[in-house]
Coordinates of C-alpha atoms and ligand atoms in Angstrom, one line a residue:
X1113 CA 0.0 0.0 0.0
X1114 CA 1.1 3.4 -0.3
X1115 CA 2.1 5.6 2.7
X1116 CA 0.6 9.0 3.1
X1117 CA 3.4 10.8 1.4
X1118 CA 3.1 9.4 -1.4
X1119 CA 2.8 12.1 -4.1
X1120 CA 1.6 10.3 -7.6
X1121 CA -1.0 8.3 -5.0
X1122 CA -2.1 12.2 -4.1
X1123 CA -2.1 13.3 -7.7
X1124 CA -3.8 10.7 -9.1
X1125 CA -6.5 10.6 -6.4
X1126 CA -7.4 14.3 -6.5
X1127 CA -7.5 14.4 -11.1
X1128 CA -9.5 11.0 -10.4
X1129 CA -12.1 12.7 -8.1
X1130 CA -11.9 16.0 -10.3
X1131 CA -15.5 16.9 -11.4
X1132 CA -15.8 19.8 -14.4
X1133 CA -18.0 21.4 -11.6
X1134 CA -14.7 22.4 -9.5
X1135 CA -12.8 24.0 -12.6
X1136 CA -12.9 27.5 -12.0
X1137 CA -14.2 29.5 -14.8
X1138 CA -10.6 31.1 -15.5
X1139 CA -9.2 27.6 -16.4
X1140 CA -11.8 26.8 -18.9
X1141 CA -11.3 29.7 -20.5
X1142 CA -8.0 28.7 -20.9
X1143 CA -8.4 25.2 -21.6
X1144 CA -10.5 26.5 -24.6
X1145 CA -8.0 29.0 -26.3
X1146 CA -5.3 26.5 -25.7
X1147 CA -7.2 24.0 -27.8
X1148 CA -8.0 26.8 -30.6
X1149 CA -4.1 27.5 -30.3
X1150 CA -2.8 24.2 -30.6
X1151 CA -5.4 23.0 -33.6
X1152 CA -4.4 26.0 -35.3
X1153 CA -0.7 25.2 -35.0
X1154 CA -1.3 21.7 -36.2
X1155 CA -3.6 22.6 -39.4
X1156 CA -1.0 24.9 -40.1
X1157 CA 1.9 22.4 -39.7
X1158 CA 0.0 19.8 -41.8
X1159 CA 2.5 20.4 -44.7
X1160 CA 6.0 20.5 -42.2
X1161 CA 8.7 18.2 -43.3
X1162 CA 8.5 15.9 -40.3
X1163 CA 4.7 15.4 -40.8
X1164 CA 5.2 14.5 -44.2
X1165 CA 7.7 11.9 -43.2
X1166 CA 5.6 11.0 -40.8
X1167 CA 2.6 9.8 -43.0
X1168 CA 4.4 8.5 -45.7
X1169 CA 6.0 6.3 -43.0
X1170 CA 2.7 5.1 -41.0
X1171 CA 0.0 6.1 -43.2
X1172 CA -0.9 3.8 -46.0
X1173 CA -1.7 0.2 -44.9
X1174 CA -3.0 2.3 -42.0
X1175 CA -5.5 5.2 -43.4
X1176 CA -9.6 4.3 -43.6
X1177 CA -11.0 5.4 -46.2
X1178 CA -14.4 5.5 -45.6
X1179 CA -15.3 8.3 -43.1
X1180 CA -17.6 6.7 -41.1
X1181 CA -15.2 3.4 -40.5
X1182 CA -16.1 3.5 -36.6
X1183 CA -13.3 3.9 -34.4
X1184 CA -11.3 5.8 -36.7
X1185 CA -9.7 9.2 -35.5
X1186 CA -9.3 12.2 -37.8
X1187 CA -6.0 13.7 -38.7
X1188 CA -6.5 17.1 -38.8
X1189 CA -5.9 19.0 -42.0
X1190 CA -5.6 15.9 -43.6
X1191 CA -8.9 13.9 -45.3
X1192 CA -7.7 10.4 -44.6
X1193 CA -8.7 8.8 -41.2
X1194 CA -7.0 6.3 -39.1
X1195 CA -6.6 4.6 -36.2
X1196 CA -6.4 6.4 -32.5
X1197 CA -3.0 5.9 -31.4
X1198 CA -2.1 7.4 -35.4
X1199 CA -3.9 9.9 -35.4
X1200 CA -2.9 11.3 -31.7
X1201 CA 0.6 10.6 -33.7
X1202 CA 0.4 12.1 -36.7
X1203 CA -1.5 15.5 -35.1
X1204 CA 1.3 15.6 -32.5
X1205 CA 4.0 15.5 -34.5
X1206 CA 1.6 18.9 -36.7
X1207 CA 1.0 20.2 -33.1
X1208 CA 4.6 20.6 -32.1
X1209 CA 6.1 21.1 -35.5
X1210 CA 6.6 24.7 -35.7
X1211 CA 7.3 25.6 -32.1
X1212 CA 4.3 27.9 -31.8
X1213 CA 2.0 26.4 -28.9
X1214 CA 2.7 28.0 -26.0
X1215 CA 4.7 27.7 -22.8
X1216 CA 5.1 27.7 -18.8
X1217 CA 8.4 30.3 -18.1
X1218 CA 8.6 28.6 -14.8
X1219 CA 9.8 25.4 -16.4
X1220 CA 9.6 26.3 -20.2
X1221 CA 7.4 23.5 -20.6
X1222 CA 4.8 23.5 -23.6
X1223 CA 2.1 21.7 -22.4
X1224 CA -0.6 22.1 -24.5
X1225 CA 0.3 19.7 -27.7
X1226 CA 0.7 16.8 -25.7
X1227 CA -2.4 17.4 -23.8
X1228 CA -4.8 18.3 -26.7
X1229 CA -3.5 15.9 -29.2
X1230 CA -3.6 13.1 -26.7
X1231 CA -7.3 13.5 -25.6
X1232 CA -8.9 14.9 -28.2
X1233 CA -8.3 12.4 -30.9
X1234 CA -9.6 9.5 -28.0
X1235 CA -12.6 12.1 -27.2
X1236 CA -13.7 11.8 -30.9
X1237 CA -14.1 8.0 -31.0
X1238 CA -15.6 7.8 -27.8
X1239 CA -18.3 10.7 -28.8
X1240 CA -17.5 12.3 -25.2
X1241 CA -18.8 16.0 -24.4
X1242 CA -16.9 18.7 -24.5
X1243 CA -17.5 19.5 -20.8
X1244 CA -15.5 15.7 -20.8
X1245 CA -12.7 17.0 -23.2
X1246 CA -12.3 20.1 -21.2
X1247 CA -11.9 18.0 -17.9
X1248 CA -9.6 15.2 -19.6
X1249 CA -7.3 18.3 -21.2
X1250 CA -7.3 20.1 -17.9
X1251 CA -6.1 16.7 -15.9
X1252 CA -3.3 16.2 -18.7
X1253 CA -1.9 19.7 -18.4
X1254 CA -1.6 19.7 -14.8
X1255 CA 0.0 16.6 -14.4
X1256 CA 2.5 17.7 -17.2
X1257 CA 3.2 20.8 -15.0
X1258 CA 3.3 18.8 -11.8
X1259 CA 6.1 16.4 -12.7
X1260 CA 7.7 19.4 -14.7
X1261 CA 8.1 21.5 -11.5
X1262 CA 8.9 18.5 -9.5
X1263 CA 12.2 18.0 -11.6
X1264 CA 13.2 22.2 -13.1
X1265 CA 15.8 23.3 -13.0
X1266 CA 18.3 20.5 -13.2
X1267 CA 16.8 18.5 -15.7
X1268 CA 16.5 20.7 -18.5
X1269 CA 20.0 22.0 -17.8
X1270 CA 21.7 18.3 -18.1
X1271 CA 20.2 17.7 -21.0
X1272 CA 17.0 16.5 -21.2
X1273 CA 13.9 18.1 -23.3
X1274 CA 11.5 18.3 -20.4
X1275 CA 8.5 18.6 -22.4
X1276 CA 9.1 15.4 -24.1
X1277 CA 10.2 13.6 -21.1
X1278 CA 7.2 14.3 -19.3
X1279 CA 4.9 14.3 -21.7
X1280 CA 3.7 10.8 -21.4
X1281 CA 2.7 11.7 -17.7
X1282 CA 0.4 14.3 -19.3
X1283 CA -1.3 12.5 -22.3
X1284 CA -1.6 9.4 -19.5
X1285 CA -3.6 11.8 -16.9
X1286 CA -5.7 13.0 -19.5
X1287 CA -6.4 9.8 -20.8
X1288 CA -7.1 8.2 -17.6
X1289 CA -9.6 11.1 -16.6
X1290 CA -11.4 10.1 -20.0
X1291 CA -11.1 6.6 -19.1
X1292 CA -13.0 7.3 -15.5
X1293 CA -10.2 5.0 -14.2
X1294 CA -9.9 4.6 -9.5
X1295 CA -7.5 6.3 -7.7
X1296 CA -5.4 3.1 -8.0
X1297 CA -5.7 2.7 -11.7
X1298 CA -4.8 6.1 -12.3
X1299 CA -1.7 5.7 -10.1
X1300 CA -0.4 2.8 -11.6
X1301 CA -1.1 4.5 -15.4
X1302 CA 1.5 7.2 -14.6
X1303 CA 3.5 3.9 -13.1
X1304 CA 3.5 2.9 -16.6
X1305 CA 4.1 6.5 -17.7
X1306 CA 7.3 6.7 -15.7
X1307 CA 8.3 3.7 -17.9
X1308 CA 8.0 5.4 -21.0
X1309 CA 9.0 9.0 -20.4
X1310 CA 12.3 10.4 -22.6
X1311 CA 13.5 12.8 -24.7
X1312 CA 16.9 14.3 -25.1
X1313 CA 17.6 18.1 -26.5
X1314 CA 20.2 17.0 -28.1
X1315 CA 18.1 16.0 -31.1
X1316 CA 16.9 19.7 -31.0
X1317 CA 16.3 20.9 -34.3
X1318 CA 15.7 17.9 -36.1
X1319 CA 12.5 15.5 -36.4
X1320 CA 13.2 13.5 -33.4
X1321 CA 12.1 16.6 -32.0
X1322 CA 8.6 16.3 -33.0
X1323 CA 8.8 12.4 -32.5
X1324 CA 8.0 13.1 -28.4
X1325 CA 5.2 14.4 -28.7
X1326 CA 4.4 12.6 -31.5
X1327 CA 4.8 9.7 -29.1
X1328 CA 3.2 11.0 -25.8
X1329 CA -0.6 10.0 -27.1
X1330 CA 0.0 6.9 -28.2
X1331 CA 1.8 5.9 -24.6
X1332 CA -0.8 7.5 -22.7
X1333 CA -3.3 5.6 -24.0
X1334 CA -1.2 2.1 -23.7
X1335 CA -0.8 2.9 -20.5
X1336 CA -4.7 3.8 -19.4
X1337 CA -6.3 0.5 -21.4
X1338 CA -3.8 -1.5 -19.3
X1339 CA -4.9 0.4 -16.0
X1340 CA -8.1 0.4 -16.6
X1341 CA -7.1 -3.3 -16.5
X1342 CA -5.7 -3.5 -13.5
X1343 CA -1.9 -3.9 -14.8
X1344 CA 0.0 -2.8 -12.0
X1345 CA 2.5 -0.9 -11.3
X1346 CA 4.6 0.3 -7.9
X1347 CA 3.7 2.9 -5.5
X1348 CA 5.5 6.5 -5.8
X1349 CA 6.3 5.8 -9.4
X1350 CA 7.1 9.4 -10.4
X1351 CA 8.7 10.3 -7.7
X1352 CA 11.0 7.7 -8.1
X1353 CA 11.6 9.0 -12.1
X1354 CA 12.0 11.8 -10.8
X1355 CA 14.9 11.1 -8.0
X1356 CA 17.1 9.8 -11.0
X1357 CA 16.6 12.7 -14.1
X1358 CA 17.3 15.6 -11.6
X1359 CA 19.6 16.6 -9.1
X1360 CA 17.0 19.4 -8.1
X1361 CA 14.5 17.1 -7.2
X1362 CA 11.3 18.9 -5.0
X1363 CA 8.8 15.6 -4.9
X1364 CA 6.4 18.0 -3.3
X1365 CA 5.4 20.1 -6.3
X1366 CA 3.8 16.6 -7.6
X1367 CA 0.5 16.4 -4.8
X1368 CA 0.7 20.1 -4.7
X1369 CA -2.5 20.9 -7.0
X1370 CA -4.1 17.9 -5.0
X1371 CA -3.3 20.2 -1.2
X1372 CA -4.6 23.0 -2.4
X1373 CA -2.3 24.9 -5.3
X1374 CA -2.5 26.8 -7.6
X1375 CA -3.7 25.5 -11.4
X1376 CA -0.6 25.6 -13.7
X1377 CA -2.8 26.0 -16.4
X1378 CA -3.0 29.8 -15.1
X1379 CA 0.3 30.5 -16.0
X1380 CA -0.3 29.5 -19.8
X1381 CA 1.5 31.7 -22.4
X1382 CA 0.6 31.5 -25.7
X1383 CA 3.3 32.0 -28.7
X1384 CA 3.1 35.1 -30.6
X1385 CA 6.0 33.6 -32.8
X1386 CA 6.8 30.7 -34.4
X1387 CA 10.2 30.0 -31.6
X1388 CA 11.6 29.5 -28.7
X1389 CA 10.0 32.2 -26.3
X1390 CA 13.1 33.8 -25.0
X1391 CA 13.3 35.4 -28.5
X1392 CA 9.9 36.9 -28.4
X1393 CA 11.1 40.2 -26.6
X1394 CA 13.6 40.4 -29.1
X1395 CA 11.5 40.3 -31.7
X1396 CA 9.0 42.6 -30.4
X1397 CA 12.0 45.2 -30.0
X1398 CA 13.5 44.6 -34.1
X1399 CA 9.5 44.9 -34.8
X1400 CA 9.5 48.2 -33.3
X1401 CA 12.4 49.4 -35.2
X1402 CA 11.4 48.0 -38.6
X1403 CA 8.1 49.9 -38.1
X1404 CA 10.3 53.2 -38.4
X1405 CA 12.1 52.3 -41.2
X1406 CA 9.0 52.0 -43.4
X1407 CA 7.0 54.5 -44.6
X1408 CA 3.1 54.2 -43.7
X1409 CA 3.9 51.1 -43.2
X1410 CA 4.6 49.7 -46.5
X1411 CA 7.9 47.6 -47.2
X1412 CA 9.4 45.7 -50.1
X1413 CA 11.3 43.0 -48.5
X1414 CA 12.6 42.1 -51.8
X1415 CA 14.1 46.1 -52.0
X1416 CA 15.0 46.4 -48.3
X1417 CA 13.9 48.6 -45.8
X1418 CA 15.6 52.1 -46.1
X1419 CA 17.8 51.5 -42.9
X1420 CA 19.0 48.1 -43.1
X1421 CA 21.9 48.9 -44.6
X1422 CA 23.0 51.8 -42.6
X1423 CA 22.5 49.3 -39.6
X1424 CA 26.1 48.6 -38.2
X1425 CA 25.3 46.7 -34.7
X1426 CA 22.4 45.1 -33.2
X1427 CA 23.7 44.5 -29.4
X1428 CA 21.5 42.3 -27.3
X1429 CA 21.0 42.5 -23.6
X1430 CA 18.9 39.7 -21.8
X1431 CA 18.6 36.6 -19.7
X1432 CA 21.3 34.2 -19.5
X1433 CA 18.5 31.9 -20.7
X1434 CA 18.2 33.4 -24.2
X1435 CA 21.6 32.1 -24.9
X1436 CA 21.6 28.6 -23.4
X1437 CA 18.3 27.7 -25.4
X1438 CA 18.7 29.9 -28.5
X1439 CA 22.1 30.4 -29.9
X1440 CA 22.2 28.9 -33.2
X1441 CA 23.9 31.6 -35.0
X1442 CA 23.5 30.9 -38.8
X1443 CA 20.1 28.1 -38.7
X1444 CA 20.2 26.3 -42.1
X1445 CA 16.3 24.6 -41.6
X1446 CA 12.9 25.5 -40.2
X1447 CA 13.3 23.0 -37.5
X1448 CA 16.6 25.2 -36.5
X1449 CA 15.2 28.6 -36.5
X1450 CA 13.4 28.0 -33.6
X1451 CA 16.3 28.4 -31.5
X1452 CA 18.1 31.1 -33.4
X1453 CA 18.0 34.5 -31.5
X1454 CA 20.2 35.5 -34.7
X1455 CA 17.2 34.4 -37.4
X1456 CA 14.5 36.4 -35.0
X1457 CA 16.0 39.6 -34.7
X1458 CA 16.7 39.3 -38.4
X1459 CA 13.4 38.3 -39.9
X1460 CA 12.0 40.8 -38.0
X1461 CA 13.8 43.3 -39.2
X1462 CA 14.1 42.6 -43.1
X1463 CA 10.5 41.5 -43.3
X1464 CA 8.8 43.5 -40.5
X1465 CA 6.9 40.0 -39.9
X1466 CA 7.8 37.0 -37.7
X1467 CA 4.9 34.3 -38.9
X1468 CA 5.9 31.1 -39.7
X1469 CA 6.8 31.8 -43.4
X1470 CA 9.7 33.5 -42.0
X1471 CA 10.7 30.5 -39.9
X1472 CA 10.6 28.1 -43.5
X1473 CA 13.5 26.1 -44.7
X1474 CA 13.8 28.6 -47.5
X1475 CA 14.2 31.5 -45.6
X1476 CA 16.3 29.8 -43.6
X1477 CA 19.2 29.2 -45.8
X1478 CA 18.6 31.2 -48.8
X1479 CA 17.7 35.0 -47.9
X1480 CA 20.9 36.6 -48.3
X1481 CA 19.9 39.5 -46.4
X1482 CA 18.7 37.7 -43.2
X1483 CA 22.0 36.0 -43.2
X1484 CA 24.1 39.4 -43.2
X1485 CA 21.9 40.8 -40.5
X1486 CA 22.1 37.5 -38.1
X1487 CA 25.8 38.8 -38.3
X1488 CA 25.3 41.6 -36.6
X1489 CA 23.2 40.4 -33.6
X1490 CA 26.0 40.5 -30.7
X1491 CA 24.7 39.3 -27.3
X1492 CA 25.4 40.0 -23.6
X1493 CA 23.5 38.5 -20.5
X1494 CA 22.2 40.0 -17.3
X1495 CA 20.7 37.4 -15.0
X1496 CA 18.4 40.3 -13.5
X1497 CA 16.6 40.1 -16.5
X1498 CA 13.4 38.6 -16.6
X1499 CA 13.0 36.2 -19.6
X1500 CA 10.3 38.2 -21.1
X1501 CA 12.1 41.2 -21.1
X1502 CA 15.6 42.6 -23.0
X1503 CA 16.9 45.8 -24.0
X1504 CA 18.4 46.0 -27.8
X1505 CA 21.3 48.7 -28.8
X1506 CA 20.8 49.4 -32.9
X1507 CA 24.1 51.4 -33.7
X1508 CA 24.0 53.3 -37.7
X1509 CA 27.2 53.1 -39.4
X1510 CA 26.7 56.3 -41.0
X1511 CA 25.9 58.4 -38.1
X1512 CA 28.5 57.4 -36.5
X1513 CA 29.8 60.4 -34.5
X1514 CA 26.0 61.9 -34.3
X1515 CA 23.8 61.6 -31.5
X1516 CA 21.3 59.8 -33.2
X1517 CA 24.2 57.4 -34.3
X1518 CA 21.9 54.2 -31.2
X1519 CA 19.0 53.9 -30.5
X1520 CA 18.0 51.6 -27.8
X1521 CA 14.7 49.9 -27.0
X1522 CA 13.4 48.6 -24.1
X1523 CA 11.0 45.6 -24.2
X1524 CA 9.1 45.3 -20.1
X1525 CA 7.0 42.4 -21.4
X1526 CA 7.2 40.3 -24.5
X1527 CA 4.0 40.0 -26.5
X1528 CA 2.3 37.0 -25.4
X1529 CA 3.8 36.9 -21.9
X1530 CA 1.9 37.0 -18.5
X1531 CA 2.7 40.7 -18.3
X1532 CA 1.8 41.6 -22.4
X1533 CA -1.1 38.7 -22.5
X1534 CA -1.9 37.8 -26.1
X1535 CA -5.8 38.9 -26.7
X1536 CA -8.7 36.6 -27.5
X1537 CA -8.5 38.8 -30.9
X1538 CA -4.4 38.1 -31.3
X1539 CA -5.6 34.4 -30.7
X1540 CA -8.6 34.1 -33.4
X1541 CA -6.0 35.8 -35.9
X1542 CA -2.8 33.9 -35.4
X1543 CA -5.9 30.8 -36.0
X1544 CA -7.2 32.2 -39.4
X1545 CA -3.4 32.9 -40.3
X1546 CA -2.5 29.5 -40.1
X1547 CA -5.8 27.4 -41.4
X1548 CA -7.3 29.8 -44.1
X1549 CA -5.3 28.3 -46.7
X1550 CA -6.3 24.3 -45.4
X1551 CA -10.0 25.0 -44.3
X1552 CA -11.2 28.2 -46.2
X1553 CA -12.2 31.1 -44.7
X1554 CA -15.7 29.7 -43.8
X1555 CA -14.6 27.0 -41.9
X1556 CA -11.9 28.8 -40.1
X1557 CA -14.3 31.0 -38.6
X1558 CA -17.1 27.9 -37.4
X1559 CA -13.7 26.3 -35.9
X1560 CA -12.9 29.2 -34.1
X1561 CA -16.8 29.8 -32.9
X1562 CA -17.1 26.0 -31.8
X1563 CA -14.1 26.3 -29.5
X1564 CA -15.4 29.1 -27.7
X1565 CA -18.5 26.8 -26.8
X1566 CA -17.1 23.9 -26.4
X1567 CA -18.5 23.4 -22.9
X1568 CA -22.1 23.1 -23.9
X1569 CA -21.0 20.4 -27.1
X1570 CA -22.9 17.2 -26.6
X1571 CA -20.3 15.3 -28.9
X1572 CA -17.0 16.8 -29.9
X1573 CA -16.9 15.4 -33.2
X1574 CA -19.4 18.5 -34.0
X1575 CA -15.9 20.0 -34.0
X1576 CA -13.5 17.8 -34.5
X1577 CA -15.2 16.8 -38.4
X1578 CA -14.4 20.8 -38.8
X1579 CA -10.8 19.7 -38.8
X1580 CA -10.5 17.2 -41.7
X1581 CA -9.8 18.9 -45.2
Ligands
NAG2215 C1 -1.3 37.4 -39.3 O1 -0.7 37.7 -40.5 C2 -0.4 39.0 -40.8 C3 0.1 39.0 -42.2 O2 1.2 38.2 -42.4 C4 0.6 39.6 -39.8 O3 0.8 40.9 -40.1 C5 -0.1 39.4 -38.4 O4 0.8 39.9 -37.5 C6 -0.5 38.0 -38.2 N1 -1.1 37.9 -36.9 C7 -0.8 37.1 -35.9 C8 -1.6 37.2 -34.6 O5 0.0 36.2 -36.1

């Protein structure tokens, strides 16, 4: 039996017990735009390289081709259907693609992916409510979050990619919330969890990458069907995980929700830009000065902004964090762009725009341009910076000796951070951007409506048959 300390025994009872009726209003609203977010960042990833890869590798034998094949799962953005575990797959691997979900700066987790492409893709096949998907979503974030704070800062630091390594605890709470599984069961599904939870950052940048979350639904439901079974597992199983992936280790952040904490889920930032998020107050700040180098707005990126050339220096001050998660200086893909303060600043600046068109392969390694200004980034640290905040130097070469020869700008808050909230209006845009050219305008906007009431859906399907193209 367990003892009374035992924290995944805590965590599993309280998300076991959770009725929708406790949620506070504040977390549904975020469980909502986080699941507008994330299917917007997966329709718009259904072309990505690794997705492509992905479905030419499981797809075929796989797909069903007749939509009403029961039991089959949508992949969104896609028309062919499959089975579960494929499609939480194939949408994961969309989801978490271009790097623009959204994050926790307490742990730079990215919770949301894992959670919404684990239990939405089971909520579809088992015609659950939304009220149902909200709950399942809502379990699978905070038990993400939970094993995430357990284990920051150590484990990140040596090496692992903390949103895939604890990923499979997430999609496995979510999917045993759906599942309805005891107190027991659900503590012996993250048992199983524990057994299946990796992910290195040394495969940053490349489609392994995408592979862990790709992976995370898939386990999560192996490892509710066997709970829900009553395969066992030991007591205290995260804890134990926990004990060997970080030196750091605070076991108490895992029962915290379940004592009385605070919801994780109300610390959610979503990404304004297609990177890592200790780029985004760079961003805003080369966004700033573009805007003054064009006239009424109006650019040709193909001419160059009047002021490019005349630029000289971009110096950099913020968090040591910026350059331990983001210093690929010259990024030669998509995938490696996401952790290139050097391609941010740039973009920015030449193009006045930091979507994900900027963050493509082609940009990437053919805009000569971008390439000269990622040159002249330079970069100093100041750990009493907050991550959301920096202060960039531009220095003119040909006003050298005048005073108007720098300019600095000061960034508080990064768009999109807890300070600089993106609005609902920010959130329904960054959607149509993504999807208009998969769904059409028409549907984009029914998506984006169906979200919002999600909590009064009898059947998600009524959304998620939006989704398929
Ligand atoms: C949507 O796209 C437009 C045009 O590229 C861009 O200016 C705008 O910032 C984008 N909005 C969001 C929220 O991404």
């Amino acid at each position: 039996m367990a003892n009374a300390k035992d924290e995944t025994r805590q965590l599993a009872t309280f998300l076991s017990q959770l009725k929708y009726e406790q949620l506070p209003q504040e977390v549904v609203d975020i469980a909502k735009a986080s699941i507008l977010n994330i299917i917007g960042c997966a329709i718009g990833s259904s072309d990505a390289s690794p997705r492509r890869k992905a479905i030419a590798a499981l797809l075929p034998d796989k797909s069903v081709e007749t939509p009403s094949a029961p039991g089959a799962a949508t992949i969104w953005g896609r028309p062919e259907r499959t089975d579960v575990e494929t499609a939480t797959f194939l949408n994961g691997i969309a989801a978490t693609a271009g790097d623009y979900d959204d994050t926790l700066l307490r742990t730079v987790i990215h919770p949301s992916c894992t959670a919404i492409t684990a239990v939405l893709p089971w909520a579809e096949v088992h015609h659950l409510s939304g009220k149902e998907l909200i709950l399942g979503f809502v379990a699978a974030f905070e038990t993400q979050a939970a094993v995430a704070n357990a284990i920051s800062p150590s484990h990140y630091d040596n090496g692992w990619h903390i949103t895939g390594s604890t990923g499979s605890f997430s999609a496995t709470g979510g999917i045993a919330k759906l599942l309805q599984l005891t107190p027991d069961q659900f503590a012996a599904a993250l048992g199983h969890a524990s057994s299946m939870a990796s992910g290195t950052r040394a495969v940053f940048g490349t489609d392994t990458k995408t592979l862990h979350v790709g992976l995370h639904g898939r386990n999560g439901i192996v490892a509710g069907k066997l709970a829900q079974h009553n395969f066992g597992s030991c007591p205290a199983p995260i804890e134990a995980w926990a004990r060997l992936v970080s030196t750091t280790v605070d076991t108490g952040c895992i029962g915290e929700l379940a004592r009385g904490g605070p919801w994780q889920i109300l610390t959610t930032a979503f990404k304004p830009y297609p990177c890592g998020v200790v780029i985004h107050p760079l961003i805003d700040a080369c966004l700033e000065v573009f805007r003054s180098f064009s006239i009424n707005g109006e650019v040709k990126a193909t001419e160059g902004p009047r002021g490019l050339d005349d630029l000289a220096e971009i110096q950099v001050t913020a968090n040591p964090q910026l350059v331990r998660l983001c210093n690929v200086r010259h990024p030669r893909t998509g995938l490696e762009t996401i952790f290139s303060l050097y391609h941010g600043c740039a973009v920015a600046l030449v193009y006045g725009r930091a979507t994900p068109a900027e963050f493509s392969d082609d940009v990437a390694a053919n805009d000569p341009l971008v390439h000269s200004i990622r040159d002249r980034v330079s970069v100093q640290t100041d750990p009493k910076l907050r991550d959301d905040e920096a202060y960039l130097t531009f220095t003119s070469s040909s006003k050298a000796n005048s005073p108007q020869a720098t300019r600095t700008v000061y960034i508080k808050h990064a768009t999109g951070s807890l300070g600089n909230p993106m609005t609902k209006v920010q959130l329904e845009e960054k959607f149509l951007n993504q999807t208009e050219k998969y769904l059409g305008r028409e549907k984009v906007r029914k998506v984006i409506e169906t979200c919002w009431k999600l909590d009064s859906m009898e059947d998600v399907c009524e959304l998620v048959r939006l989704l398929a193209t």
